[in-house]
Backbone atoms as SQL, in Angstrom:
CREATE TABLE atoms (id INTEGER PRIMARY KEY, chain TEXT, resi INTEGER, resn TEXT, atom TEXT, x REAL, y REAL, z REAL);
INSERT INTO atoms VALUES
  (1, 'A', 1, 'UNK', 'N', -14.709, -64.021, -24.742),
  (2, 'A', 1, 'UNK', 'CA', -13.349, -64.038, -24.232),
  (3, 'A', 1, 'UNK', 'C', -12.574, -65.160, -24.930),
  (4, 'A', 2, 'UNK', 'N', -11.348, -64.860, -25.349),
  (5, 'A', 2, 'UNK', 'CA', -10.507, -65.851, -26.017),
  (6, 'A', 2, 'UNK', 'C', -9.882, -66.800, -25.007),
  (7, 'A', 3, 'UNK', 'N', -9.557, -68.000, -25.483),
  (8, 'A', 3, 'UNK', 'CA', -8.838, -68.949, -24.635),
  (9, 'A', 3, 'UNK', 'C', -7.388, -68.483, -24.500),
  (10, 'A', 4, 'UNK', 'N', -6.756, -68.783, -23.372),
  (11, 'A', 4, 'UNK', 'CA', -5.344, -68.414, -23.232),
  (12, 'A', 4, 'UNK', 'C', -4.509, -69.075, -24.317),
  (13, 'A', 5, 'UNK', 'N', -3.493, -68.385, -24.768),
  (14, 'A', 5, 'UNK', 'CA', -2.606, -68.922, -25.799),
  (15, 'A', 5, 'UNK', 'C', -1.748, -70.037, -25.218),
  (16, 'A', 6, 'UNK', 'N', -1.423, -70.997, -26.059),
  (17, 'A', 6, 'UNK', 'CA', -0.441, -72.011, -25.692),
  (18, 'A', 6, 'UNK', 'C', 0.904, -71.482, -26.154),
  (19, 'A', 7, 'UNK', 'N', 1.822, -71.300, -25.204),
  (20, 'A', 7, 'UNK', 'CA', 3.106, -70.671, -25.507),
  (21, 'A', 7, 'UNK', 'C', 4.244, -71.546, -24.997),
  (22, 'A', 8, 'UNK', 'N', 5.200, -71.821, -25.887),
  (23, 'A', 8, 'UNK', 'CA', 6.419, -72.538, -25.515),
  (24, 'A', 8, 'UNK', 'C', 7.605, -71.685, -25.912),
  (25, 'A', 9, 'UNK', 'N', 8.510, -71.469, -24.958),
  (26, 'A', 9, 'UNK', 'CA', 9.706, -70.667, -25.162),
  (27, 'A', 9, 'UNK', 'C', 10.915, -71.591, -25.212),
  (28, 'A', 10, 'UNK', 'N', 11.583, -71.628, -26.363),
  (29, 'A', 10, 'UNK', 'CA', 12.824, -72.396, -26.517),
  (30, 'A', 10, 'UNK', 'C', 13.974, -71.437, -26.273),
  (31, 'A', 11, 'UNK', 'N', 14.902, -71.842, -25.411),
  (32, 'A', 11, 'UNK', 'CA', 15.991, -70.963, -24.998),
  (33, 'A', 11, 'UNK', 'C', 17.241, -71.799, -24.742),
  (34, 'A', 12, 'UNK', 'N', 18.349, -71.110, -24.444),
  (35, 'A', 12, 'UNK', 'CA', 19.581, -71.781, -24.012),
  (36, 'A', 12, 'UNK', 'C', 20.318, -70.881, -23.030),
  (37, 'A', 13, 'UNK', 'N', 21.068, -71.488, -22.120),
  (38, 'A', 13, 'UNK', 'CA', 21.841, -70.700, -21.160),
  (39, 'A', 13, 'UNK', 'C', 22.855, -69.796, -21.869),
  (40, 'A', 14, 'UNK', 'N', 23.055, -68.608, -21.311),
  (41, 'A', 14, 'UNK', 'CA', 24.051, -67.677, -21.826),
  (42, 'A', 14, 'UNK', 'C', 23.568, -66.793, -22.961),
  (43, 'A', 15, 'UNK', 'N', 22.381, -67.027, -23.468),
  (44, 'A', 15, 'UNK', 'CA', 21.844, -66.226, -24.571),
  (45, 'A', 15, 'UNK', 'C', 21.264, -64.928, -24.011),
  (46, 'A', 16, 'UNK', 'N', 21.848, -63.774, -24.383),
  (47, 'A', 16, 'UNK', 'CA', 21.340, -62.518, -23.828),
  (48, 'A', 16, 'UNK', 'C', 19.904, -62.204, -24.268),
  (49, 'A', 17, 'UNK', 'N', 19.523, -62.617, -25.463),
  (50, 'A', 17, 'UNK', 'CA', 18.170, -62.370, -25.934),
  (51, 'A', 17, 'UNK', 'C', 17.171, -63.210, -25.148),
  (52, 'A', 18, 'UNK', 'N', 17.594, -64.429, -24.792),
  (53, 'A', 18, 'UNK', 'CA', 16.756, -65.298, -23.970),
  (54, 'A', 18, 'UNK', 'C', 16.610, -64.722, -22.561),
  (55, 'A', 19, 'UNK', 'N', 17.721, -64.240, -22.014),
  (56, 'A', 19, 'UNK', 'CA', 17.664, -63.648, -20.675),
  (57, 'A', 19, 'UNK', 'C', 16.702, -62.476, -20.648),
  (58, 'A', 20, 'UNK', 'N', 16.744, -61.647, -21.693),
  (59, 'A', 20, 'UNK', 'CA', 15.841, -60.488, -21.771),
  (60, 'A', 20, 'UNK', 'C', 14.391, -60.958, -21.838),
  (61, 'A', 21, 'UNK', 'N', 14.127, -61.929, -22.694),
  (62, 'A', 21, 'UNK', 'CA', 12.760, -62.434, -22.848),
  (63, 'A', 21, 'UNK', 'C', 12.249, -63.026, -21.537),
  (64, 'A', 22, 'UNK', 'N', 13.049, -63.891, -20.931),
  (65, 'A', 22, 'UNK', 'CA', 12.619, -64.560, -19.704),
  (66, 'A', 22, 'UNK', 'C', 12.418, -63.555, -18.570),
  (67, 'A', 23, 'UNK', 'N', 13.314, -62.563, -18.462),
  (68, 'A', 23, 'UNK', 'CA', 13.178, -61.548, -17.412),
  (69, 'A', 23, 'UNK', 'C', 11.925, -60.710, -17.633),
  (70, 'A', 24, 'UNK', 'N', 11.668, -60.325, -18.868),
  (71, 'A', 24, 'UNK', 'CA', 10.468, -59.547, -19.185),
  (72, 'A', 24, 'UNK', 'C', 9.215, -60.296, -18.768),
  (73, 'A', 25, 'UNK', 'N', 9.168, -61.578, -19.087),
  (74, 'A', 25, 'UNK', 'CA', 7.990, -62.376, -18.744),
  (75, 'A', 25, 'UNK', 'C', 7.854, -62.561, -17.237),
  (76, 'A', 26, 'UNK', 'N', 8.953, -62.872, -16.583),
  (77, 'A', 26, 'UNK', 'CA', 8.903, -63.109, -15.132),
  (78, 'A', 26, 'UNK', 'C', 8.519, -61.854, -14.367),
  (79, 'A', 27, 'UNK', 'N', 9.011, -60.704, -14.798),
  (80, 'A', 27, 'UNK', 'CA', 8.651, -59.453, -14.131),
  (81, 'A', 27, 'UNK', 'C', 7.149, -59.190, -14.191),
  (82, 'A', 28, 'UNK', 'N', 6.491, -59.772, -15.176),
  (83, 'A', 28, 'UNK', 'CA', 5.050, -59.608, -15.329),
  (84, 'A', 28, 'UNK', 'C', 4.271, -60.803, -14.786),
  (85, 'A', 29, 'UNK', 'N', 4.989, -61.726, -14.159),
  (86, 'A', 29, 'UNK', 'CA', 4.338, -62.895, -13.577),
  (87, 'A', 29, 'UNK', 'C', 3.842, -63.892, -14.606),
  (88, 'A', 30, 'UNK', 'N', 4.438, -63.878, -15.789),
  (89, 'A', 30, 'UNK', 'CA', 4.002, -64.760, -16.873),
  (90, 'A', 30, 'UNK', 'C', 4.979, -65.920, -17.014),
  (91, 'A', 31, 'UNK', 'N', 4.456, -67.118, -17.122),
  (92, 'A', 31, 'UNK', 'CA', 5.292, -68.322, -17.175),
  (93, 'A', 31, 'UNK', 'C', 4.879, -69.231, -18.331),
  (94, 'A', 32, 'UNK', 'N', 5.521, -69.082, -19.478),
  (95, 'A', 32, 'UNK', 'CA', 5.247, -70.030, -20.552),
  (96, 'A', 32, 'UNK', 'C', 5.951, -71.352, -20.255),
  (97, 'A', 33, 'UNK', 'N', 5.652, -72.361, -21.013),
  (98, 'A', 33, 'UNK', 'CA', 6.429, -73.599, -20.961),
  (99, 'A', 33, 'UNK', 'C', 7.805, -73.245, -21.516),
  (100, 'A', 34, 'UNK', 'N', 8.878, -73.600, -20.809),
  (101, 'A', 34, 'UNK', 'CA', 10.238, -73.281, -21.246),
  (102, 'A', 34, 'UNK', 'C', 11.006, -74.556, -21.524),
  (103, 'A', 35, 'UNK', 'N', 11.767, -74.559, -22.629),
  (104, 'A', 35, 'UNK', 'CA', 12.549, -75.717, -23.016),
  (105, 'A', 35, 'UNK', 'C', 13.969, -75.268, -23.327),
  (106, 'A', 36, 'UNK', 'N', 14.939, -75.817, -22.597),
  (107, 'A', 36, 'UNK', 'CA', 16.362, -75.549, -22.814),
  (108, 'A', 36, 'UNK', 'C', 16.833, -76.438, -23.962),
  (109, 'A', 37, 'UNK', 'N', 17.185, -75.832, -25.096),
  (110, 'A', 37, 'UNK', 'CA', 17.561, -76.633, -26.260),
  (111, 'A', 37, 'UNK', 'C', 18.891, -77.356, -26.071),
  (112, 'A', 38, 'UNK', 'N', 19.691, -76.964, -25.099),
  (113, 'A', 38, 'UNK', 'CA', 20.951, -77.673, -24.840),
  (114, 'A', 38, 'UNK', 'C', 20.709, -78.948, -24.037),
  (115, 'A', 39, 'UNK', 'N', 19.553, -79.066, -23.411),
  (116, 'A', 39, 'UNK', 'CA', 19.214, -80.270, -22.646),
  (117, 'A', 39, 'UNK', 'C', 18.244, -81.185, -23.402),
  (118, 'A', 40, 'UNK', 'N', 17.708, -80.707, -24.500),
  (119, 'A', 40, 'UNK', 'CA', 16.688, -81.464, -25.228),
  (120, 'A', 40, 'UNK', 'C', 17.030, -81.471, -26.721),
  (121, 'A', 41, 'UNK', 'N', 17.665, -82.548, -27.199),
  (122, 'A', 41, 'UNK', 'CA', 18.060, -82.603, -28.616),
  (123, 'A', 41, 'UNK', 'C', 16.886, -82.478, -29.586),
  (124, 'A', 42, 'UNK', 'N', 15.730, -82.990, -29.212),
  (125, 'A', 42, 'UNK', 'CA', 14.559, -82.858, -30.077),
  (126, 'A', 42, 'UNK', 'C', 14.124, -81.392, -30.190),
  (127, 'A', 43, 'UNK', 'N', 14.228, -80.671, -29.084),
  (128, 'A', 43, 'UNK', 'CA', 13.884, -79.247, -29.100),
  (129, 'A', 43, 'UNK', 'C', 14.872, -78.473, -29.970),
  (130, 'A', 44, 'UNK', 'N', 16.152, -78.805, -29.872),
  (131, 'A', 44, 'UNK', 'CA', 17.167, -78.145, -30.708),
  (132, 'A', 44, 'UNK', 'C', 16.885, -78.421, -32.182),
  (133, 'A', 45, 'UNK', 'N', 16.509, -79.646, -32.505),
  (134, 'A', 45, 'UNK', 'CA', 16.181, -80.000, -33.891),
  (135, 'A', 45, 'UNK', 'C', 14.962, -79.227, -34.373),
  (136, 'A', 46, 'UNK', 'N', 13.971, -79.071, -33.492),
  (137, 'A', 46, 'UNK', 'CA', 12.790, -78.297, -33.859),
  (138, 'A', 46, 'UNK', 'C', 13.176, -76.858, -34.171),
  (139, 'A', 47, 'UNK', 'N', 13.978, -76.249, -33.300),
  (140, 'A', 47, 'UNK', 'CA', 14.386, -74.853, -33.524),
  (141, 'A', 47, 'UNK', 'C', 15.123, -74.737, -34.853),
  (142, 'A', 48, 'UNK', 'N', 16.031, -75.660, -35.134),
  (143, 'A', 48, 'UNK', 'CA', 16.737, -75.622, -36.424),
  (144, 'A', 48, 'UNK', 'C', 15.754, -75.727, -37.594),
  (145, 'A', 49, 'UNK', 'N', 14.692, -76.505, -37.413),
  (146, 'A', 49, 'UNK', 'CA', 13.726, -76.706, -38.498),
  (147, 'A', 49, 'UNK', 'C', 12.931, -75.450, -38.826),
  (148, 'A', 50, 'UNK', 'N', 12.805, -74.544, -37.880),
  (149, 'A', 50, 'UNK', 'CA', 12.036, -73.319, -38.118),
  (150, 'A', 50, 'UNK', 'C', 12.920, -72.080, -38.238),
  (151, 'A', 51, 'UNK', 'N', 14.239, -72.257, -38.044),
  (152, 'A', 51, 'UNK', 'CA', 15.161, -71.109, -38.064),
  (153, 'A', 51, 'UNK', 'C', 16.255, -71.296, -39.118),
  (154, 'A', 52, 'UNK', 'N', 15.866, -71.775, -40.271),
  (155, 'A', 52, 'UNK', 'CA', 16.796, -71.915, -41.396),
  (156, 'A', 52, 'UNK', 'C', 18.051, -72.712, -41.039),
  (157, 'A', 53, 'UNK', 'N', 17.891, -73.749, -40.222),
  (158, 'A', 53, 'UNK', 'CA', 19.015, -74.611, -39.863),
  (159, 'A', 53, 'UNK', 'C', 19.847, -74.118, -38.698),
  (160, 'A', 54, 'UNK', 'N', 19.499, -72.979, -38.148),
  (161, 'A', 54, 'UNK', 'CA', 20.238, -72.400, -37.024),
  (162, 'A', 54, 'UNK', 'C', 19.529, -72.678, -35.709),
  (163, 'A', 55, 'UNK', 'N', 20.277, -72.623, -34.632),
  (164, 'A', 55, 'UNK', 'CA', 19.681, -72.760, -33.294),
  (165, 'A', 55, 'UNK', 'C', 19.430, -71.363, -32.712),
  (166, 'A', 56, 'UNK', 'N', 18.671, -70.576, -33.434),
  (167, 'A', 56, 'UNK', 'CA', 18.389, -69.204, -33.034),
  (168, 'A', 56, 'UNK', 'C', 17.332, -69.204, -31.931),
  (169, 'A', 57, 'UNK', 'N', 17.712, -68.639, -30.811),
  (170, 'A', 57, 'UNK', 'CA', 16.803, -68.529, -29.677),
  (171, 'A', 57, 'UNK', 'C', 16.837, -67.096, -29.165),
  (172, 'A', 58, 'UNK', 'N', 15.771, -66.644, -28.522),
  (173, 'A', 58, 'UNK', 'CA', 14.587, -67.424, -28.240),
  (174, 'A', 58, 'UNK', 'C', 13.756, -67.665, -29.493),
  (175, 'A', 59, 'UNK', 'N', 13.236, -68.862, -29.562),
  (176, 'A', 59, 'UNK', 'CA', 12.197, -69.195, -30.526),
  (177, 'A', 59, 'UNK', 'C', 10.963, -69.492, -29.688),
  (178, 'A', 60, 'UNK', 'N', 9.866, -68.877, -30.055),
  (179, 'A', 60, 'UNK', 'CA', 8.635, -69.001, -29.271),
  (180, 'A', 60, 'UNK', 'C', 7.526, -69.534, -30.167),
  (181, 'A', 61, 'UNK', 'N', 6.847, -70.558, -29.691),
  (182, 'A', 61, 'UNK', 'CA', 5.706, -71.100, -30.415),
  (183, 'A', 61, 'UNK', 'C', 4.446, -70.621, -29.699),
  (184, 'A', 62, 'UNK', 'N', 3.620, -69.897, -30.440),
  (185, 'A', 62, 'UNK', 'CA', 2.366, -69.370, -29.909),
  (186, 'A', 62, 'UNK', 'C', 1.229, -70.012, -30.701),
  (187, 'A', 63, 'UNK', 'N', 0.438, -70.793, -29.998),
  (188, 'A', 63, 'UNK', 'CA', -0.689, -71.482, -30.634),
  (189, 'A', 63, 'UNK', 'C', -0.267, -72.216, -31.906),
  (190, 'A', 64, 'UNK', 'N', 0.873, -72.897, -31.844),
  (191, 'A', 64, 'UNK', 'CA', 1.333, -73.720, -32.956),
  (192, 'A', 64, 'UNK', 'C', 2.124, -73.002, -34.032),
  (193, 'A', 65, 'UNK', 'N', 2.311, -71.690, -33.898),
  (194, 'A', 65, 'UNK', 'CA', 3.052, -70.916, -34.890),
  (195, 'A', 65, 'UNK', 'C', 4.393, -70.493, -34.288),
  (196, 'A', 66, 'UNK', 'N', 5.491, -70.850, -34.979),
  (197, 'A', 66, 'UNK', 'CA', 6.830, -70.532, -34.482),
  (198, 'A', 66, 'UNK', 'C', 7.226, -69.105, -34.859),
  (199, 'A', 67, 'UNK', 'N', 7.842, -68.425, -33.892),
  (200, 'A', 67, 'UNK', 'CA', 8.357, -67.069, -34.083),
  (201, 'A', 67, 'UNK', 'C', 9.812, -67.080, -33.623),
  (202, 'A', 68, 'UNK', 'N', 10.729, -66.772, -34.529),
  (203, 'A', 68, 'UNK', 'CA', 12.155, -66.772, -34.205),
  (204, 'A', 68, 'UNK', 'C', 12.539, -65.384, -33.714),
  (205, 'A', 69, 'UNK', 'N', 13.027, -65.341, -32.468),
  (206, 'A', 69, 'UNK', 'CA', 13.448, -64.100, -31.814),
  (207, 'A', 69, 'UNK', 'C', 12.374, -63.002, -31.900),
  (208, 'A', 70, 'UNK', 'N', 11.168, -63.303, -31.421),
  (209, 'A', 70, 'UNK', 'CA', 10.097, -62.298, -31.483),
  (210, 'A', 70, 'UNK', 'C', 10.313, -61.214, -30.433),
  (211, 'A', 71, 'UNK', 'N', 9.662, -60.066, -30.612),
  (212, 'A', 71, 'UNK', 'CA', 9.740, -59.036, -29.578),
  (213, 'A', 71, 'UNK', 'C', 9.030, -59.533, -28.311),
  (214, 'A', 72, 'UNK', 'N', 9.589, -59.254, -27.146),
  (215, 'A', 72, 'UNK', 'CA', 8.945, -59.695, -25.908),
  (216, 'A', 72, 'UNK', 'C', 7.479, -59.273, -25.806),
  (217, 'A', 73, 'UNK', 'N', 7.139, -58.113, -26.325),
  (218, 'A', 73, 'UNK', 'CA', 5.754, -57.622, -26.246),
  (219, 'A', 73, 'UNK', 'C', 4.776, -58.611, -26.887),
  (220, 'A', 74, 'UNK', 'N', 5.187, -59.236, -27.994),
  (221, 'A', 74, 'UNK', 'CA', 4.325, -60.204, -28.670),
  (222, 'A', 74, 'UNK', 'C', 4.009, -61.383, -27.746),
  (223, 'A', 75, 'UNK', 'N', 5.019, -61.822, -27.027),
  (224, 'A', 75, 'UNK', 'CA', 4.849, -62.977, -26.133),
  (225, 'A', 75, 'UNK', 'C', 4.027, -62.582, -24.912),
  (226, 'A', 76, 'UNK', 'N', 4.292, -61.400, -24.365),
  (227, 'A', 76, 'UNK', 'CA', 3.495, -60.896, -23.236),
  (228, 'A', 76, 'UNK', 'C', 2.033, -60.813, -23.635),
  (229, 'A', 77, 'UNK', 'N', 1.752, -60.248, -24.800),
  (230, 'A', 77, 'UNK', 'CA', 0.362, -60.114, -25.250),
  (231, 'A', 77, 'UNK', 'C', -0.299, -61.478, -25.411),
  (232, 'A', 78, 'UNK', 'N', 0.430, -62.451, -25.958),
  (233, 'A', 78, 'UNK', 'CA', -0.139, -63.793, -26.147),
  (234, 'A', 78, 'UNK', 'C', -0.453, -64.439, -24.805),
  (235, 'A', 79, 'UNK', 'N', 0.455, -64.290, -23.836),
  (236, 'A', 79, 'UNK', 'CA', 0.246, -64.905, -22.524),
  (237, 'A', 79, 'UNK', 'C', -0.865, -64.218, -21.734),
  (238, 'A', 80, 'UNK', 'N', -1.099, -62.957, -21.997),
  (239, 'A', 80, 'UNK', 'CA', -2.151, -62.231, -21.288),
  (240, 'A', 80, 'UNK', 'C', -3.509, -62.380, -21.940),
  (241, 'A', 81, 'UNK', 'N', -3.520, -62.883, -23.153),
  (242, 'A', 81, 'UNK', 'CA', -4.786, -63.050, -23.885),
  (243, 'A', 81, 'UNK', 'C', -5.674, -64.045, -23.147),
  (244, 'A', 82, 'UNK', 'N', -6.912, -63.793, -23.127),
  (245, 'A', 82, 'UNK', 'CA', -7.823, -64.751, -22.515),
  (246, 'A', 82, 'UNK', 'C', -8.872, -64.120, -21.665);
């Protein structure tokens, strides 16, 4: 059996893609670590560093690998792994 994935979801208020991702996860009872990039300047800088200088969210880090605007299914699968 694999260890559960370490998942961090970077998001911001008002982002429809973030709302979709968060709702998809919550409906399945899945709770990654969530970071609001508007409240955390270091998190915003990280997102820019992996998204070609943009604050593109959701950005999800799964086991240390950043994914910019991944499909919700990828995140659900990572959180259910284990």
